[in-house]
Amino acid sequence: MPIPACCWWFQQLGDCACRCPYYQNMTQYDLTASELPFEDEYFSALQSTTLSSCPASRTGIPPAFSQYQSSFITAGATGSTLCGESFQLSSQFPSQGPCYAVWAPTITWFNRCIPTLPADVRAKVAASTAGLNGFYNTASTRLRRYLADIGKAKWLIIASGLGGGLVFSLVWMLVLRLCAGFIVWFTVLAANFLLLAVALYCYSKAGLITASGAVGKVLSDLPIQEDPSADDRHYWKIAAFCVTGFFVIIFLLTCVLIRRIRIAIACIKVAAQAVATMPALIFFPVIPLLMQAALIFYWIFVAAYLYSSGKSLLEMTMQLQMPFESTIQPVYRNTTSYNGITIATELGMAPSNSGGSNGALTVQSSPLTCAQDPDCSYELVWNHGLEWMFLYHFIGLLWTSQFIIGIGYVSMAGAVAKYYWAAGNRTALPACTVFSSFGVACRYHLGSIAKGSLFVALLQFFRWIFVYLDTHMKSWKGNSFLKGFLWCISCCLWVAEKIVKFINKNAYIMVAIKGQGYCRSASRAVSLLVSNALRVAVVSVVGDFLIWMGKLCIACAAGLLAFAISDTKYYTDPVNYPSMYLTSPILPIALSILIAYIVASLFSMVYDYAISTIVLCFCEDCESHNGHPQYAPALLLHTMGRPEAHMNS
């Protein structure tokens, strides 16, 4: 027998051990009567229950539920035979009833209540569910402990995750200003030497290097287990040639790109100087973030109104053939008057017509009566015009979201561009440079931002359409051609979205630099990127590497800080500090690392956009002055060997 759920409103009456079991239809579990264990014992326990063994009083039922007391009690019924005479037609889920209320002493199994069964039956059930019960209790107890640890360590998480992430991000920006060159050159040289060492090792394993040379003597000192068999030497020779070819390519690229790597390092340092000069840049992303939060709140609010605007149709069907009818009727001790029409009449629902042979009864009911009837529900029919309105509302969400992102991009790019064209002289910058740039973006560039954000929003909308089709067109599941075609279209749209986002990012920078419209700015940005492809690629690779390393270092440092704090006596001494004692510091440390990584990502977003702005400003300066930049900060001019570096310093 499926374990029944408790009727929630009966649990508040009288003795908590005397509750009303809730019967579910066994067809919901796809079971037959022969597969239901202990069915006879279950219903025997119900039928043997009397009011004397069930101390909850019938008069204690709340007035709202008084109509659910049985009206089919025989005239001569006494108090000892009344327990179990109440029936419940209400269900926790509309149109999922009826369920039958029988007052009986119960016991709890897995958050369900069942009648008290004979001792041998309880023993068998306990033995069969012992493992599951132990697992459930262990998992729930562990989860409660972990959640309690989060509450106890809230200040640890705030200090190490939020505070530590902020401090370590500032420290990392200082490290980039001072040591970016060392980090980059050390990484480049280490990559070259490691590839050379791997190539020599492969040659040794292939038997192409003997022990006579200096390299051979070093390799001969390796453990004897590293000596390959003759059959493997051929594969080692192939690996050696492949690694050698890769090493030659990397080495030649390093030699060719030395000057561009120096310029990339200078651009990264200048970007760090710009952010340090305008610290408001670090916290400016909070404004677009709040705007996005307001947009999402507004969108959900309007979407809820759209979804709830329609026609509600009343549907009510009562099944005359009840599940377990032949078994449950004896529990009510009155089998002659128990049928669906009588119950409907007793509840005040006058039938307008009776159903056919399927035993269904359709009843017209008021909203109040429908709320009291488990077989009555309202179905919302959405207006087709509102469906198109919801589609329009969804496009608005995508467009406005990208529009807010564009405002943030143009504002930050404008501030960093002013720093570049002022040759890095902070005294030449206007007061509140970041917010001044934000005002310029809102006053002059909203049209350009709206046009660029529209392109991205349309591509995102088409991608969502294909996702919707793939989810709801179940008839396509067996068609490999259509499935592959849908996948190819989705991939193409994803690539197109990435390309448009990349163009938008640089177009917004040119909008902030030149103050021109979106189309002209996008064209100019693409022209600069193509003519300076190698320079931009080197800056992008170096910048992405340093940003990734920064995120990793900041998250790890915050984790170490959280581990050190959690190892203090405040969190490890259960005697003197019981309210702060942590059963396990794993979850607080993990949350600290996650929060620190999010903080580092916000810093990295600002830093990455500052690097991109400096690069495009530098390319525009070079293009406008025949390859000789005139307004670059001193560090960039010094890297290019220009004497103006001393004038601007």
XYZ file of C-alpha atoms in Angstrom:
649
model
C 0.000 0.000 0.000
C 1.480 3.399 -0.872
C 2.325 5.334 2.259
C -0.455 7.969 2.617
C 0.183 11.629 3.347
C -1.410 13.287 6.363
C -4.410 15.565 6.064
C -2.785 18.821 7.193
C -5.740 20.409 8.992
C -6.450 17.376 11.144
C -2.930 17.463 12.640
C -3.847 20.481 14.775
C -6.678 18.761 16.631
C -6.408 17.049 19.989
C -3.652 14.488 20.372
C -1.047 14.820 17.641
C -0.728 11.052 17.548
C -4.314 10.750 16.358
C -4.457 11.996 12.783
C -6.330 11.482 9.559
C -4.562 9.411 6.913
C -4.862 10.515 3.314
C -5.527 7.817 0.720
C -4.213 8.140 -2.784
C -5.486 6.279 -5.777
C -3.374 3.193 -6.306
C -3.643 3.669 -10.083
C -1.315 6.621 -9.677
C 1.395 4.156 -8.704
C 0.601 1.637 -11.457
C 0.078 -1.111 -8.879
C -2.382 -3.948 -8.652
C -4.125 -5.150 -5.515
C -1.854 -8.186 -5.311
C 1.188 -5.909 -5.204
C 0.001 -3.884 -2.221
C 1.637 -5.314 0.929
C -0.240 -5.271 4.240
C -3.467 -4.041 2.606
C -5.694 -6.207 4.806
C -3.874 -5.219 7.996
C -4.030 -1.557 7.016
C -7.781 -1.402 6.612
C -8.362 -3.680 9.580
C -6.563 -1.140 11.744
C -8.839 1.579 10.426
C -12.065 -0.377 10.937
C -11.148 -1.351 14.483
C -10.614 2.243 15.570
C -13.202 3.788 17.908
C -13.663 7.255 19.287
C -12.552 6.093 22.728
C -9.096 5.281 21.318
C -9.014 8.523 19.333
C -9.315 11.395 21.835
C -9.679 14.211 19.294
C -13.167 15.664 19.510
C -15.445 16.070 16.518
C -16.487 19.413 17.918
C -12.894 20.606 17.575
C -13.083 20.649 13.807
C -12.791 24.248 12.534
C -16.112 25.728 11.309
C -14.761 26.035 7.768
C -14.492 22.245 7.651
C -17.615 21.337 9.637
C -19.522 20.457 6.473
C -17.117 17.602 5.868
C -18.473 15.694 8.870
C -20.423 12.694 7.796
C -24.189 13.102 7.464
C -24.617 9.391 6.832
C -24.351 8.240 10.469
C -27.103 5.912 11.503
C -29.645 7.314 13.931
C -28.630 4.974 16.690
C -24.923 5.636 16.511
C -23.189 6.106 19.853
C -19.988 7.862 20.815
C -17.976 4.641 20.688
C -18.801 4.131 17.036
C -18.349 7.672 15.730
C -14.591 7.675 15.115
C -13.975 7.361 11.414
C -17.406 8.672 10.446
C -16.019 11.969 9.107
C -15.099 11.955 5.486
C -12.891 14.417 3.663
C -13.512 15.372 0.062
C -10.966 18.203 0.009
C -7.519 17.609 -1.435
C -4.304 19.573 -1.250
C -4.371 19.720 -5.057
C -7.488 20.778 -7.018
C -9.241 18.033 -8.966
C -6.974 15.377 -7.426
C -9.419 14.066 -4.795
C -11.346 12.635 -3.238
C -9.518 11.422 -0.195
C -11.202 9.730 2.751
C -10.696 10.954 6.307
C -10.620 8.355 9.049
C -9.615 9.313 12.558
C -7.072 6.812 13.804
C -3.955 6.579 16.010
C -0.966 6.873 13.684
C 2.795 6.586 13.557
C 5.172 8.547 11.332
C 7.222 6.985 8.515
C 9.292 9.242 6.241
C 7.156 12.317 6.988
C 3.953 10.342 6.354
C 1.443 9.067 8.886
C -0.007 5.583 8.799
C -2.370 3.834 11.261
C -0.866 1.836 14.081
C -0.359 -1.679 12.722
C 0.247 -4.983 14.530
C 3.705 -5.409 16.050
C 4.850 -8.056 13.558
C 3.860 -5.873 10.600
C 5.688 -2.888 12.091
C 8.776 -5.020 12.583
C 8.730 -6.159 8.951
C 8.308 -2.592 7.680
C 11.075 -1.317 9.955
C 13.459 -4.021 8.762
C 12.742 -3.346 5.094
C 13.232 0.424 5.403
C 16.053 0.536 7.944
C 18.733 1.392 5.394
C 16.667 4.071 3.703
C 15.637 5.561 7.015
C 19.250 5.731 8.173
C 20.352 7.361 4.926
C 17.537 9.899 5.119
C 18.313 10.851 8.707
C 22.068 11.023 8.035
C 21.704 13.204 4.928
C 19.194 15.559 6.521
C 21.274 15.872 9.687
C 24.406 16.632 7.702
C 22.571 19.221 5.627
C 21.245 20.924 8.762
C 24.758 21.047 10.227
C 26.191 22.566 7.050
C 23.449 25.186 6.856
C 23.997 26.014 10.518
C 27.729 26.432 9.810
C 26.936 29.079 7.208
C 24.992 31.092 9.762
C 27.756 30.785 12.351
C 30.474 31.745 9.850
C 28.653 34.663 8.192
C 31.277 37.156 9.324
C 34.038 34.821 8.185
C 32.444 34.644 4.718
C 31.969 38.412 4.547
C 35.502 39.144 5.741
C 37.358 36.603 3.596
C 35.047 36.453 0.574
C 33.876 40.036 0.130
C 36.555 41.962 2.015
C 39.391 39.641 1.065
C 38.286 39.551 -2.570
C 38.204 43.361 -2.698
C 41.606 43.782 -1.043
C 43.291 41.049 -3.083
C 41.852 42.515 -6.303
C 43.395 45.893 -5.483
C 46.686 44.202 -4.628
C 46.616 42.302 -7.929
C 46.128 45.548 -9.864
C 49.148 46.984 -8.063
C 51.128 43.857 -8.937
C 50.175 44.284 -12.603
C 51.369 47.890 -12.589
C 54.736 46.894 -11.123
C 55.338 43.323 -12.260
C 53.252 42.747 -15.402
C 56.376 42.673 -17.560
C 58.133 40.171 -15.317
C 55.091 37.877 -15.183
C 54.622 37.918 -18.961
C 58.289 37.445 -19.884
C 58.752 34.739 -17.264
C 55.751 32.880 -18.682
C 56.976 33.256 -22.295
C 60.500 32.082 -21.495
C 59.256 29.253 -19.293
C 56.993 28.034 -22.104
C 59.942 27.984 -24.527
C 62.278 26.171 -22.125
C 59.641 23.625 -21.127
C 58.884 22.795 -24.780
C 62.617 22.380 -25.412
C 62.961 20.088 -22.381
C 59.994 17.967 -23.492
C 61.450 17.689 -27.001
C 64.846 16.547 -25.640
C 63.149 14.041 -23.373
C 61.230 12.582 -26.334
C 64.440 12.329 -28.350
C 66.056 10.477 -25.466
C 63.140 8.051 -25.171
C 63.331 7.484 -28.924
C 67.032 6.574 -28.634
C 68.169 9.518 -30.795
C 70.322 11.070 -28.034
C 73.192 9.015 -26.614
C 74.844 9.344 -23.244
C 78.050 10.774 -24.696
C 76.933 14.422 -24.682
C 76.089 16.642 -21.740
C 72.386 16.376 -22.438
C 72.708 12.619 -22.756
C 74.437 12.367 -19.379
C 71.596 14.263 -17.722
C 68.990 12.099 -19.394
C 70.854 8.910 -18.539
C 70.433 9.696 -14.850
C 66.685 9.152 -15.157
C 65.254 6.041 -13.421
C 65.560 2.771 -15.333
C 61.751 2.484 -15.356
C 61.718 5.386 -17.811
C 63.558 3.348 -20.451
C 61.028 2.403 -23.142
C 60.832 -0.868 -25.000
C 61.938 -1.065 -28.614
C 58.342 -1.171 -29.811
C 57.621 2.220 -28.244
C 60.666 4.040 -29.637
C 58.924 4.639 -32.940
C 56.059 6.463 -31.252
C 58.464 8.491 -29.148
C 60.271 9.543 -32.338
C 56.996 10.815 -33.804
C 56.220 12.675 -30.571
C 59.717 14.193 -30.572
C 59.302 15.543 -34.103
C 55.866 16.979 -33.293
C 57.051 18.707 -30.109
C 60.101 20.041 -31.941
C 57.923 21.538 -34.652
C 55.699 23.152 -32.045
C 58.757 24.494 -30.193
C 60.192 26.012 -33.378
C 56.875 27.779 -34.098
C 56.617 29.180 -30.565
C 60.273 30.243 -30.560
C 59.958 32.048 -33.916
C 56.743 33.746 -32.796
C 58.495 34.873 -29.619
C 61.334 36.394 -31.629
C 58.997 38.102 -34.081
C 56.585 39.384 -31.442
C 59.094 40.734 -28.929
C 58.278 44.343 -29.772
C 54.541 43.716 -29.806
C 54.728 41.871 -26.497
C 56.456 44.912 -25.026
C 53.671 47.149 -26.370
C 51.061 44.749 -24.971
C 52.686 44.874 -21.542
C 52.783 48.676 -21.742
C 49.078 48.798 -22.675
C 48.232 46.583 -19.700
C 50.239 48.795 -17.361
C 48.611 51.941 -18.741
C 45.170 50.372 -18.231
C 46.114 49.623 -14.621
C 47.261 53.242 -14.203
C 43.969 54.511 -15.643
C 41.907 52.410 -13.243
C 44.092 53.525 -10.322
C 43.701 57.172 -11.376
C 39.903 56.826 -11.592
C 38.942 54.432 -8.758
C 35.256 55.110 -9.424
C 35.681 52.815 -12.439
C 35.914 49.866 -10.062
C 32.522 50.506 -8.507
C 30.764 51.891 -11.582
C 29.465 48.424 -12.704
C 27.185 48.525 -9.648
C 24.990 51.088 -11.460
C 24.289 48.875 -14.517
C 23.836 45.950 -12.142
C 21.108 47.788 -10.232
C 19.501 48.808 -13.514
C 19.465 45.160 -14.621
C 17.891 44.120 -11.316
C 15.174 46.787 -11.711
C 14.558 45.609 -15.281
C 14.152 41.990 -14.217
C 11.768 42.966 -11.406
C 9.675 45.079 -13.793
C 9.678 42.348 -16.450
C 8.505 39.653 -14.020
C 5.810 41.978 -12.663
C 4.403 42.756 -16.123
C 4.793 39.151 -17.293
C 2.754 37.967 -14.306
C -0.030 40.376 -15.231
C 0.053 39.246 -18.861
C 0.015 35.587 -17.907
C -2.872 36.039 -15.472
C -4.958 38.089 -17.921
C -7.388 35.763 -19.624
C -10.696 33.970 -19.261
C -11.183 31.528 -16.398
C -13.384 28.540 -17.192
C -14.991 26.471 -14.454
C -14.454 22.743 -14.772
C -15.992 20.326 -12.289
C -16.225 16.570 -12.561
C -17.025 14.142 -9.745
C -16.314 10.463 -10.178
C -19.078 8.248 -8.830
C -16.812 5.195 -8.680
C -14.388 5.864 -5.837
C -11.000 4.105 -5.595
C -10.929 1.275 -3.051
C -14.719 1.691 -2.765
C -15.425 -1.892 -1.801
C -12.782 -1.788 0.918
C -13.277 1.713 2.280
C -17.058 1.691 2.575
C -17.037 -0.616 5.616
C -14.861 1.943 7.360
C -17.772 4.402 7.235
C -20.082 1.738 8.741
C -22.864 2.799 6.376
C -22.662 1.455 2.842
C -26.201 2.107 1.649
C -26.125 5.890 1.314
C -22.548 6.359 0.123
C -22.501 7.682 -3.458
C -21.273 10.732 -5.324
C -24.662 12.341 -6.059
C -25.671 12.233 -2.392
C -22.340 13.743 -1.365
C -22.679 16.541 -3.946
C -26.206 17.306 -2.776
C -25.111 17.317 0.873
C -22.393 19.861 0.095
C -24.929 22.223 -1.522
C -23.847 21.732 -5.118
C -27.014 21.196 -7.123
C -26.257 19.230 -10.290
C -27.351 20.784 -13.573
C -27.072 17.539 -15.452
C -25.658 14.112 -14.810
C -22.979 12.471 -16.829
C -23.122 9.434 -19.017
C -21.969 5.917 -18.487
C -18.538 7.057 -17.375
C -19.949 7.992 -13.989
C -19.139 11.701 -14.263
C -21.316 14.423 -12.748
C -20.942 17.974 -14.101
C -21.972 20.601 -11.552
C -22.418 24.365 -11.914
C -20.959 25.992 -8.837
C -20.167 29.402 -7.400
C -16.518 30.354 -6.685
C -17.088 29.833 -2.946
C -18.552 26.379 -3.457
C -15.826 25.543 -5.972
C -13.153 26.473 -3.441
C -14.642 23.905 -1.051
C -14.866 21.144 -3.628
C -11.781 19.096 -4.557
C -13.247 18.169 -7.947
C -13.834 21.777 -8.971
C -11.121 23.879 -10.560
C -10.707 26.880 -12.815
C -8.695 26.683 -16.024
C -7.134 29.871 -17.360
C -7.517 30.339 -21.123
C -4.929 32.792 -22.418
C -5.999 35.339 -25.004
C -4.125 34.946 -28.316
C -3.540 38.679 -28.484
C -1.837 38.557 -25.100
C 0.451 35.787 -26.364
C 1.811 38.188 -28.984
C 2.085 40.849 -26.316
C 4.174 38.487 -24.194
C 6.442 37.898 -27.196
C 6.877 41.652 -27.561
C 7.556 41.887 -23.828
C 10.257 39.196 -24.076
C 12.017 41.006 -26.946
C 11.896 44.127 -24.793
C 13.691 42.266 -22.014
C 16.520 41.184 -24.333
C 16.844 44.585 -25.973
C 16.759 46.607 -22.756
C 19.255 44.265 -21.082
C 21.753 44.742 -23.909
C 21.003 48.475 -23.906
C 21.987 48.745 -20.230
C 25.186 46.811 -20.920
C 25.953 49.210 -23.790
C 25.508 52.251 -21.534
C 28.043 50.775 -19.115
C 30.511 50.052 -21.926
C 30.318 53.547 -23.450
C 30.612 55.210 -20.034
C 33.717 53.243 -19.005
C 35.302 53.589 -22.458
C 34.744 57.341 -22.411
C 36.501 57.720 -19.053
C 39.505 55.583 -20.060
C 39.727 57.324 -23.457
C 39.897 60.725 -21.724
C 42.804 59.407 -19.668
C 44.622 58.302 -22.834
C 44.073 61.530 -24.798
C 45.213 63.502 -21.747
C 48.543 61.620 -22.065
C 47.991 60.083 -18.640
C 48.035 63.495 -16.936
C 45.441 63.283 -14.184
C 45.364 67.061 -13.730
C 43.967 67.397 -17.265
C 41.012 65.133 -16.480
C 37.625 66.625 -15.587
C 36.212 66.213 -12.111
C 34.276 62.966 -11.600
C 35.530 61.655 -14.930
C 33.537 58.408 -14.808
C 30.180 60.011 -14.001
C 30.885 62.804 -16.460
C 31.379 60.158 -19.136
C 28.151 58.494 -18.010
C 26.298 61.780 -18.480
C 27.758 62.228 -21.970
C 26.698 58.686 -22.905
C 23.140 59.295 -21.719
C 22.914 62.678 -23.433
C 24.530 62.042 -26.821
C 24.971 58.320 -27.511
C 21.717 56.573 -26.574
C 20.726 56.154 -30.228
C 23.996 54.424 -31.116
C 23.714 52.185 -28.070
C 20.103 51.300 -28.926
C 21.057 50.322 -32.482
C 23.949 48.110 -31.412
C 21.953 46.444 -28.631
C 19.085 45.738 -31.046
C 21.319 43.567 -33.262
C 22.400 41.429 -30.313
C 18.840 41.206 -28.954
C 17.462 39.980 -32.285
C 20.090 37.251 -32.525
C 19.353 36.190 -28.956
C 15.628 36.155 -29.730
C 16.112 33.878 -32.741
C 18.262 31.559 -30.631
C 15.492 31.351 -28.015
C 12.985 30.534 -30.750
C 15.060 27.551 -31.843
C 15.489 26.460 -28.230
C 11.702 26.609 -27.809
C 11.153 24.586 -30.988
C 13.708 21.998 -29.928
C 12.010 21.656 -26.532
C 8.370 21.489 -27.649
C 8.456 19.849 -31.065
C 8.519 16.292 -29.805
C 7.628 14.977 -33.249
C 11.089 16.053 -34.399
C 12.893 13.860 -31.901
C 12.970 10.873 -34.222
C 14.012 12.884 -37.287
C 17.822 12.996 -37.365
C 17.921 15.406 -40.307
C 15.710 18.025 -38.658
C 17.525 17.591 -35.361
C 20.910 18.113 -37.030
C 19.587 21.075 -39.017
C 18.266 22.684 -35.838
C 21.594 22.126 -34.113
C 23.527 23.695 -37.024
C 21.258 26.748 -37.057
C 21.664 27.164 -33.292
C 25.457 26.963 -33.600
C 25.485 29.510 -36.419
C 23.339 31.895 -34.397
C 25.640 31.428 -31.378
C 28.717 32.257 -33.483
C 26.939 35.244 -35.039
C 25.979 36.516 -31.583
C 29.590 36.285 -30.378
C 30.837 38.145 -33.463
C 28.235 40.902 -33.103
C 29.024 41.259 -29.392
C 32.737 41.613 -30.216
C 32.010 44.234 -32.875
C 29.621 46.023 -30.513
C 32.216 46.140 -27.759
C 34.758 47.874 -30.021
C 32.104 50.005 -31.733
C 31.035 51.377 -28.348
C 34.671 52.283 -27.655
C 34.871 54.183 -30.938
C 31.556 55.896 -30.134
C 33.131 57.115 -26.874
C 36.394 58.115 -28.624
C 35.089 59.837 -31.773
C 31.505 60.673 -30.782
C 30.211 59.364 -34.121
C 27.159 57.201 -34.861
C 27.053 53.455 -34.422
C 27.566 52.436 -38.054
C 30.552 54.719 -38.664
C 32.063 53.748 -35.318
C 31.625 50.033 -36.013
C 33.203 50.434 -39.458
C 36.150 52.349 -38.012
C 36.610 49.801 -35.216
C 36.665 46.871 -37.667
C 39.143 48.753 -39.875
C 41.479 49.352 -36.935
C 41.214 45.757 -35.749
C 42.019 44.378 -39.207
C 44.962 46.722 -39.855
C 46.402 46.040 -36.388
C 45.320 42.410 -36.093
C 48.643 41.079 -34.801
C 49.064 43.843 -32.250
C 45.480 43.446 -30.988
C 45.812 39.656 -30.880
C 48.970 39.821 -28.754
C 47.390 42.301 -26.336
C 44.261 40.120 -26.106
C 46.220 36.939 -25.402
C 48.496 38.551 -22.835
C 45.639 40.444 -21.186
C 43.374 37.381 -20.991
C 46.215 35.357 -19.484
C 46.896 37.933 -16.783
C 43.169 38.350 -16.032
C 42.693 34.583 -15.728
C 45.734 34.320 -13.462
C 44.407 37.191 -11.371
C 41.018 35.516 -10.838
C 42.730 32.280 -9.830
C 45.142 33.965 -7.427
C 42.444 36.125 -5.812
C 40.084 33.167 -5.286
C 42.871 30.990 -3.857
C 44.094 33.780 -1.560
C 40.557 34.311 -0.256
C 40.231 30.556 0.325
C 43.488 30.479 2.294
C 42.330 33.467 4.344
C 39.018 31.758 5.097
C 40.845 28.552 6.069
C 43.175 30.491 8.401
C 40.256 32.293 10.074
C 38.224 29.081 10.432
C 41.215 27.450 12.157
C 41.192 29.972 15.005
C 39.843 29.151 18.452
C 36.608 31.051 17.800
C 35.545 28.387 15.308
C 37.323 25.313 16.701
C 36.632 25.541 20.456
C 33.174 24.095 21.238
C 33.612 24.630 24.990
C 34.414 28.346 25.182
C 32.710 29.374 21.926
C 29.816 26.947 21.364
C 27.810 29.433 19.265
C 30.724 29.876 16.817
C 31.912 26.269 16.636
C 31.935 24.863 13.093
C 31.305 21.165 12.535
C 32.987 21.500 9.126
C 34.614 24.592 7.550
C 34.213 23.239 4.000
C 31.026 25.089 3.056
C 32.029 28.508 4.514
C 35.399 28.263 2.752
C 33.733 27.279 -0.522
C 31.315 30.217 -0.281
C 34.206 32.558 0.495
C 36.042 31.376 -2.625
C 32.910 31.794 -4.739
C 32.220 35.336 -3.496
C 35.876 36.315 -3.971
C 35.787 34.953 -7.524
C 32.684 37.043 -8.274
C 34.387 40.165 -6.900
C 37.505 39.386 -8.950
C 35.332 38.927 -12.042
C 33.840 42.410 -11.572
C 37.321 43.884 -11.283
C 38.466 41.881 -14.287
C 35.549 43.094 -16.393
C 36.530 46.716 -15.757
C 40.197 45.960 -16.315
C 39.554 44.034 -19.526
C 37.489 46.853 -20.968
C 40.143 49.376 -19.959
C 42.767 47.342 -21.830
C 40.575 47.153 -24.949
C 39.984 50.923 -24.810
C 43.688 51.714 -24.434
C 44.546 49.441 -27.387
C 41.971 51.021 -29.710
C 43.010 54.526 -28.615
C 46.629 53.611 -29.329
C 45.736 52.183 -32.758
C 43.662 55.287 -33.598
C 46.530 57.524 -32.457
C 48.989 55.624 -34.635
C 46.668 55.614 -37.671
C 45.980 59.332 -37.358
C 49.657 60.281 -37.136
C 51.308 57.950 -39.643
C 52.377 55.362 -37.116
C 53.762 57.861 -34.609
C 51.397 58.281 -31.650
C 51.241 61.816 -30.285
C 48.944 61.555 -27.271
C 49.937 58.229 -25.732
C 50.881 58.165 -22.037
C 54.574 58.286 -21.226
C 54.871 54.566 -20.588
C 53.664 53.677 -24.098
C 55.875 56.288 -25.735
C 58.875 55.052 -23.796
C 58.161 51.493 -24.915
C 58.205 52.647 -28.557
C 61.455 54.560 -28.032
C 59.953 58.011 -28.599
C 61.704 61.053 -27.050
C 58.248 62.502 -26.214
C 58.229 60.080 -23.334
C 60.378 62.465 -21.336
C 58.089 65.404 -22.187
C 54.961 63.667 -21.003
C 56.465 62.078 -17.903
